[in-house]
CSV table of C-alpha atoms and ligand atoms in Angstrom, one decimal:
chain,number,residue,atom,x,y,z
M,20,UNK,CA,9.5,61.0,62.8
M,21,UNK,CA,11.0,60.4,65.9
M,22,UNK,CA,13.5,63.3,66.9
M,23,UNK,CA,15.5,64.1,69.5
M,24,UNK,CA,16.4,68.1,69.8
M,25,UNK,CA,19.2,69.6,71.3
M,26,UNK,CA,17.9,73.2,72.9
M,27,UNK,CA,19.3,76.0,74.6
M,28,UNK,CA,18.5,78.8,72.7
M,29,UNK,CA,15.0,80.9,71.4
M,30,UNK,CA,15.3,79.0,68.2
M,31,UNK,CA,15.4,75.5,69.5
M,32,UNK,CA,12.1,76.2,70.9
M,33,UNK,CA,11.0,77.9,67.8
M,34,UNK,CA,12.0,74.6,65.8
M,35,UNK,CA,10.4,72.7,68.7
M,36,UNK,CA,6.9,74.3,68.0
M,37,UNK,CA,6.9,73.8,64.7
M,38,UNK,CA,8.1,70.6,64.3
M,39,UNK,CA,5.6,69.5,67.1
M,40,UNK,CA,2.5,69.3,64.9
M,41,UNK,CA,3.9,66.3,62.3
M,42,UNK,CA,6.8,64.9,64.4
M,43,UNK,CA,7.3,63.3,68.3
M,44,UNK,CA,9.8,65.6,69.8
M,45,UNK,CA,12.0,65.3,72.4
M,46,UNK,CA,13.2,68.8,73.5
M,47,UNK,CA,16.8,68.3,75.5
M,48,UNK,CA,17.8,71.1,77.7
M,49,UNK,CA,21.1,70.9,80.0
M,50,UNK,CA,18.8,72.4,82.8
M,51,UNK,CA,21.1,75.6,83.2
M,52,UNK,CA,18.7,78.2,82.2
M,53,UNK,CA,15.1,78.2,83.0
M,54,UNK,CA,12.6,75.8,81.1
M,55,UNK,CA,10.9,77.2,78.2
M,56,UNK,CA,7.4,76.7,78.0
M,57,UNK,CA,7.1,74.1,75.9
M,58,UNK,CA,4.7,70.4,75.9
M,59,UNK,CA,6.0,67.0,77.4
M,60,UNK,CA,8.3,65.6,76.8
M,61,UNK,CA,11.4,68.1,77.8
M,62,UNK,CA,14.0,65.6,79.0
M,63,UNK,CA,16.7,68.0,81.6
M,64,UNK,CA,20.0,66.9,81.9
M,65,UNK,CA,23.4,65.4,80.5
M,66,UNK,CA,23.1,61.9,79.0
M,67,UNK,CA,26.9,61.4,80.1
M,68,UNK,CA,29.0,62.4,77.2
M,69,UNK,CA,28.5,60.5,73.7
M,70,UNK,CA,28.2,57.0,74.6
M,71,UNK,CA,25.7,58.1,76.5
M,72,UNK,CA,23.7,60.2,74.1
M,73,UNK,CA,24.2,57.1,71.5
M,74,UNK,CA,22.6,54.8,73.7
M,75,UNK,CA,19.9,56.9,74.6
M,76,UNK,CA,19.4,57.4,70.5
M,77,UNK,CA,19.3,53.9,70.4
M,78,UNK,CA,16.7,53.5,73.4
M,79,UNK,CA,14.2,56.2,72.0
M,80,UNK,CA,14.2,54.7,69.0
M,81,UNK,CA,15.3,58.4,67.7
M,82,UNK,CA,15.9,58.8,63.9
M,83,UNK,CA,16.9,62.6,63.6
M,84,UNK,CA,18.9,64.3,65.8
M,85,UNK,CA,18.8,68.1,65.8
M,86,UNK,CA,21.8,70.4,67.4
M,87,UNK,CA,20.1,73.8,67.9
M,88,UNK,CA,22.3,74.5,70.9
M,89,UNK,CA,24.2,77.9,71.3
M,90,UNK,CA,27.4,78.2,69.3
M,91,UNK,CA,29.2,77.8,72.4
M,92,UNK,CA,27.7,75.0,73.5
M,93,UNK,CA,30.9,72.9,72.0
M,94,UNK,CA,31.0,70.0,74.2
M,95,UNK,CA,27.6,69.4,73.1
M,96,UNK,CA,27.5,69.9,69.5
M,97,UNK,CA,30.8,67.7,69.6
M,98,UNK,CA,29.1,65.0,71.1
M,99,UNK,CA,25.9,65.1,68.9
M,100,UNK,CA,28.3,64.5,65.8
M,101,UNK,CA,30.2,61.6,67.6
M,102,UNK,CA,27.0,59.5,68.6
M,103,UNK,CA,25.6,60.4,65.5
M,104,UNK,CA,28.5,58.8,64.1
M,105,UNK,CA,28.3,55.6,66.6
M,106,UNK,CA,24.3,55.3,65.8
M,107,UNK,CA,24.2,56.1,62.2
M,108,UNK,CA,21.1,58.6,63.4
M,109,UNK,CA,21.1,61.7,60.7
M,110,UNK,CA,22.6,65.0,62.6
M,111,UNK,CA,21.1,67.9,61.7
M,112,UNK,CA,22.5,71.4,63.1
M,113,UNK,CA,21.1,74.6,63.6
M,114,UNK,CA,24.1,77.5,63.4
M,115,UNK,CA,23.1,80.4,64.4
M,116,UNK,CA,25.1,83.1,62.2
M,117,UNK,CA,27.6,85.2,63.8
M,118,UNK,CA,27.0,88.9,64.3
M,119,UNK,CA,29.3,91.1,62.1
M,120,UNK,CA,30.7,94.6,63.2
M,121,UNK,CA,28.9,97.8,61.7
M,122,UNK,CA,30.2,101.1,60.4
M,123,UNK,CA,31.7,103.1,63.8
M,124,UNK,CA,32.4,99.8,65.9
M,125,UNK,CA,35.6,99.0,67.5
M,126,UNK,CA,35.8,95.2,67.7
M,127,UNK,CA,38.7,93.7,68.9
M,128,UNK,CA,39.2,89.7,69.4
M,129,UNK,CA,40.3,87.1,71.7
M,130,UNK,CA,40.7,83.3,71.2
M,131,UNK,CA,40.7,82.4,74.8
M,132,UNK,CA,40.5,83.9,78.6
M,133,UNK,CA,44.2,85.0,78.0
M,134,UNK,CA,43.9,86.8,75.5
M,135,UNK,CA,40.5,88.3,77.0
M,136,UNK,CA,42.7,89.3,80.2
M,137,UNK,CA,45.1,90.9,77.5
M,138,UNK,CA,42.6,93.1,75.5
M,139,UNK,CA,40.8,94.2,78.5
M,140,UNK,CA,44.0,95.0,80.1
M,141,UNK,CA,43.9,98.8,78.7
M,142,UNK,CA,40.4,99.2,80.6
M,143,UNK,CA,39.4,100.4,84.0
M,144,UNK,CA,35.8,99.4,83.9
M,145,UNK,CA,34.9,96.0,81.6
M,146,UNK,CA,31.4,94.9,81.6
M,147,UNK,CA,31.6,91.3,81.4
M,148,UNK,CA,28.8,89.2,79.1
M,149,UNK,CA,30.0,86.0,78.8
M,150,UNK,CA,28.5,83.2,81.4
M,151,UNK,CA,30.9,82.1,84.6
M,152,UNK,CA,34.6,82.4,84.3
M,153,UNK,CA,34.5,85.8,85.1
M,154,UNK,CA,33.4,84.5,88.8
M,155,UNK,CA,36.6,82.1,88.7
M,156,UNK,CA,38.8,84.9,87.7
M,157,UNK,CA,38.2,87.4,90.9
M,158,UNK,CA,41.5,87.0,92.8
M,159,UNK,CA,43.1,87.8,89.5
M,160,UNK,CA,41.3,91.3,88.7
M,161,UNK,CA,44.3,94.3,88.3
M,162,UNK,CA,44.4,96.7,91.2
M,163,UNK,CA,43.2,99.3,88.3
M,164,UNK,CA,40.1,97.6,87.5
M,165,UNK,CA,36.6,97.2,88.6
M,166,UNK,CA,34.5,94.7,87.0
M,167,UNK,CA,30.5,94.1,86.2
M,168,UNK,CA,29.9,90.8,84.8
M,169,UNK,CA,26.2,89.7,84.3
M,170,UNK,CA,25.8,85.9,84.0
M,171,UNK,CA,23.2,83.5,85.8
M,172,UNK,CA,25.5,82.8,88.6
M,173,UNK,CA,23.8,83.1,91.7
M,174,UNK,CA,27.0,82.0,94.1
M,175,UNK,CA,28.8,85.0,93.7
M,176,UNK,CA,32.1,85.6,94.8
M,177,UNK,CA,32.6,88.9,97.5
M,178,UNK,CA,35.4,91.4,96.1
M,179,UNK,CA,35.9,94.9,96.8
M,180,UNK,CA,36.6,95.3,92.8
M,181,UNK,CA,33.2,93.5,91.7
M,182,UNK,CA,29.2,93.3,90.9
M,183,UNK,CA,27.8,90.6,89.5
M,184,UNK,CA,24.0,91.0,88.0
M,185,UNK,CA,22.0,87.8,87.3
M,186,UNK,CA,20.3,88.4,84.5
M,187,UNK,CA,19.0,86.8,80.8
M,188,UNK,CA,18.3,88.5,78.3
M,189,UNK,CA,16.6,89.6,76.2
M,190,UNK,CA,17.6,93.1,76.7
M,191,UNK,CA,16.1,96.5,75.4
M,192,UNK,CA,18.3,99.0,73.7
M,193,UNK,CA,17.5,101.8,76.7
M,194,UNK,CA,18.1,99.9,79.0
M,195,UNK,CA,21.7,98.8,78.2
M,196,UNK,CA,22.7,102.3,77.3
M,197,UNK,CA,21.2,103.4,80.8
M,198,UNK,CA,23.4,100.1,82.3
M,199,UNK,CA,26.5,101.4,80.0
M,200,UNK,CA,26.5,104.8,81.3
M,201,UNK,CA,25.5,103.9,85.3
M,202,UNK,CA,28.3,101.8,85.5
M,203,UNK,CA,30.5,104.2,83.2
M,204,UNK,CA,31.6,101.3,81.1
M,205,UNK,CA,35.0,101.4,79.1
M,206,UNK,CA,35.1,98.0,77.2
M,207,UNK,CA,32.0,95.2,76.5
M,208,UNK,CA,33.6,92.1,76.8
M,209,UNK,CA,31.4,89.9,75.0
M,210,UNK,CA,30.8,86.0,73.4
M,211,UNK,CA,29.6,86.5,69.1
M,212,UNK,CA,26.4,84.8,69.8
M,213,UNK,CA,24.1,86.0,67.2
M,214,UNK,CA,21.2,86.5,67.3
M,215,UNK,CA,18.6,89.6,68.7
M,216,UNK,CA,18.3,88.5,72.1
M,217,UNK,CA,21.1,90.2,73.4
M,218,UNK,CA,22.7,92.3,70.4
M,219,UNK,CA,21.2,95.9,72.1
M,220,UNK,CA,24.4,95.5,74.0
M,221,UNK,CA,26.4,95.7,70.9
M,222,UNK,CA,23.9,98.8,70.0
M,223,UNK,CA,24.7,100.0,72.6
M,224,UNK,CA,28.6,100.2,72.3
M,225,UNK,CA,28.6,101.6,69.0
M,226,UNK,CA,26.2,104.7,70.6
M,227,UNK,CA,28.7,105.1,73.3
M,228,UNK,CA,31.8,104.4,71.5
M,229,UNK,CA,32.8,101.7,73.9
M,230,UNK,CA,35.2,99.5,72.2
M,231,UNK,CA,34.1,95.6,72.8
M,232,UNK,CA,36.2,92.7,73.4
M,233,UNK,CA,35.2,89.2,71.7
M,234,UNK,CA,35.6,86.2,72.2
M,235,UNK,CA,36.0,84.1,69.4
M,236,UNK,CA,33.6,81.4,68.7
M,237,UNK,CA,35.0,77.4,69.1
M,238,UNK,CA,35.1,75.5,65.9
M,239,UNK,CA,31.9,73.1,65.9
M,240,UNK,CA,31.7,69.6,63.9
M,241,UNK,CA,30.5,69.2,60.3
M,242,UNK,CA,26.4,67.5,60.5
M,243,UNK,CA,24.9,66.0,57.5
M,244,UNK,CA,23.1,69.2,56.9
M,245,UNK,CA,22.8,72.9,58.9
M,246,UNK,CA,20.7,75.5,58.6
M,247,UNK,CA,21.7,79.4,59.5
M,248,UNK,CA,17.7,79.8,60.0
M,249,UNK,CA,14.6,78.2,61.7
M,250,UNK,CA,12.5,78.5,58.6
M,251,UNK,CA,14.7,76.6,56.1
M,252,UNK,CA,15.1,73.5,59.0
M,253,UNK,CA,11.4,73.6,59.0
M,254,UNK,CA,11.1,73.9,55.2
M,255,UNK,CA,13.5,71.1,54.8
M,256,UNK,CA,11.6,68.4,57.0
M,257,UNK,CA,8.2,69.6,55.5
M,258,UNK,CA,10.2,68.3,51.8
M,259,UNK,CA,11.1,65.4,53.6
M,260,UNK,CA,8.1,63.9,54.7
L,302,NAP,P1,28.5,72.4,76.8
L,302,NAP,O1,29.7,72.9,77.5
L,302,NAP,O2,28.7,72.2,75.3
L,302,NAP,O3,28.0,71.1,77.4
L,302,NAP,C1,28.4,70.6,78.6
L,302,NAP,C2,27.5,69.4,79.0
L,302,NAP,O4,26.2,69.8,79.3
L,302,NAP,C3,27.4,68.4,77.8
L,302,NAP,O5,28.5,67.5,77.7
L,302,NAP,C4,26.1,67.7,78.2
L,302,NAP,O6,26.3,66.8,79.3
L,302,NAP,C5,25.3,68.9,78.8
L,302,NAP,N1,24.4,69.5,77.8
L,302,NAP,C6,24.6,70.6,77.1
L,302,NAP,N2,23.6,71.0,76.3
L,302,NAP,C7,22.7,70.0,76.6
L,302,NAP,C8,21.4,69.8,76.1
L,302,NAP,N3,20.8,70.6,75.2
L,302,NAP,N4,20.7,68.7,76.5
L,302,NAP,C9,21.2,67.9,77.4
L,302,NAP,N5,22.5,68.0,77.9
L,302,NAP,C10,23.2,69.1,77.5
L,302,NAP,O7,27.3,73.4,77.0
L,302,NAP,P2,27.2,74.8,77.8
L,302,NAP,O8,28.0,75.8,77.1
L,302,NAP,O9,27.5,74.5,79.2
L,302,NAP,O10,25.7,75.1,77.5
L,302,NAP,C11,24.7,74.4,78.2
L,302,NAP,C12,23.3,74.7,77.6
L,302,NAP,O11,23.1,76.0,77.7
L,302,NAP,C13,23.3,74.3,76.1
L,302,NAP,O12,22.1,73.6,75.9
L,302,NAP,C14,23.3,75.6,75.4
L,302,NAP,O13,22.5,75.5,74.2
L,302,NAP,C15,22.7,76.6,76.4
L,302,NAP,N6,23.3,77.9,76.3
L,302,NAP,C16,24.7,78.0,76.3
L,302,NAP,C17,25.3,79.3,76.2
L,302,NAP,C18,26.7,79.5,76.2
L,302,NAP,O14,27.2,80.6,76.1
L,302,NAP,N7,27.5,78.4,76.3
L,302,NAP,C19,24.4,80.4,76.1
L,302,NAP,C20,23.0,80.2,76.1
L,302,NAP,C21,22.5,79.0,76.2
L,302,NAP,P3,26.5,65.2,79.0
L,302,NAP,O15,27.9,65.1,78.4
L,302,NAP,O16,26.4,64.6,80.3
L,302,NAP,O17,25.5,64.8,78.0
């Protein structure tokens, strides 16, 4: 079968390997984040919004198309659905399932960057975990507060009041607790993206009793079918052959 998969994430490249041996894959990747090691062909870069994703479904001849891209990846996983819709090509998702707090953690949550600003408002120190906006946000950090925000930004705003470390994960347990306590962290802000990657931070919280600040995951479209693991996908296509 001829499939076109939408990456991002560790198990995109997990479905990606083990689809590889009966089906011709096409790994997509917006070419944000570095290139997993994966065979030709890895196509890098937007197809310009649905249309543009329809036609190139059309082009490649494509008949499944697989969303494995990070839950927050909602532009994208919107327009999957819609040129799935415009090609009649079968959409099949990947959700990763959302992490759930544990005895001892204080979770509190946050729809959107206001209400981020809000919850963090009671902090002096936020460690911020969640991509770019942070950056955009500088001019607007309280007199009170000093931030750290790790994200893959290399431009990096100068501010008295900041440190930015580029990093991706995954990250060790030790480590974040040693990161927690240097940085005498008072609230993890943080996106519910699943997955083991880059939970140690929430780990790490709950040691420290540092109360962490989410923000709430964007509604995604229906597919025809989704999968909260990489083994039932696989299982699935194998049925399907
Ligand atoms: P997004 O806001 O949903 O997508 C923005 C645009 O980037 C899309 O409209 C599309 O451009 C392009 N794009 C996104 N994913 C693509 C893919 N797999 N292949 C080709 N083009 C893609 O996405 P995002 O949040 O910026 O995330 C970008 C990528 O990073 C995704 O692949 C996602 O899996 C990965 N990622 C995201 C996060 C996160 O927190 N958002 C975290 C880890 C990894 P066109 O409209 O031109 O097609």
């Amino acid at each position: 079968m001829r499939i076109l998969l939408l990456g991002g994430i560790g198990e995109a490249v997990q479905l990606a390997r083990g689809l590889t041996p009966d089906h011709a894959v096409i790994y997509s990747l917006a070419g944000k984040g570095r290139r997993p090691e994966l065979p030709d062909p890895v196509r890098i870069g937007g197809f310009g919004g649905s249309a543009g994703l329809a036609a190139f479904l059309r082009e490649q001849a494509i008949e499944r198309l697989i969303d494995a891209t990070h839950p927050y990846a909602a532009q994208m996983s919107r327009n999957a659905a819609q040129a799935a819709c415009l090609t009649g090509v079968p959409l099949w998702a990947y959700r990763r399932p959302p992490w759930r707090p544990e005895s001892g953690d204080d979770w509190r949550f946050a729809a959107d960057w206001p209400g981020l600003i809000a919850a963090v408002q009671a902090f002096q120190r936020p460690f911020f975990t969640i991509g770019l906006e942070p950056l955009r946000q500088v001019k607007a950090i309280p007199p009170t507060q000093y931030w750290l925000v790790r994200c893959l930004e290399t431009k990096v705003p100068s501010s008295p009041q900041l440190t930015v470390l580029g990093a991706t994960g995954p990250f060790a347990l030790e480590a974040e607790l040693a990161l927690l306590r240097e940085w005498r962290i008072d609230a993890l802000v943080a996106k519910n993206s699943g997955g083991d990657a880059v939970a140690a931070k929430l780990a790490a919280a709950r040691q420290l009793q540092i109360p962490v600040i989410l923000l709430e995951r964007p509604a995604l479209p229906a597919a025809d079918r989704e999968f909260t693991t990489v083994d039932a996908m696989l299982a699935a296509f194998r049925e399907s052959i």
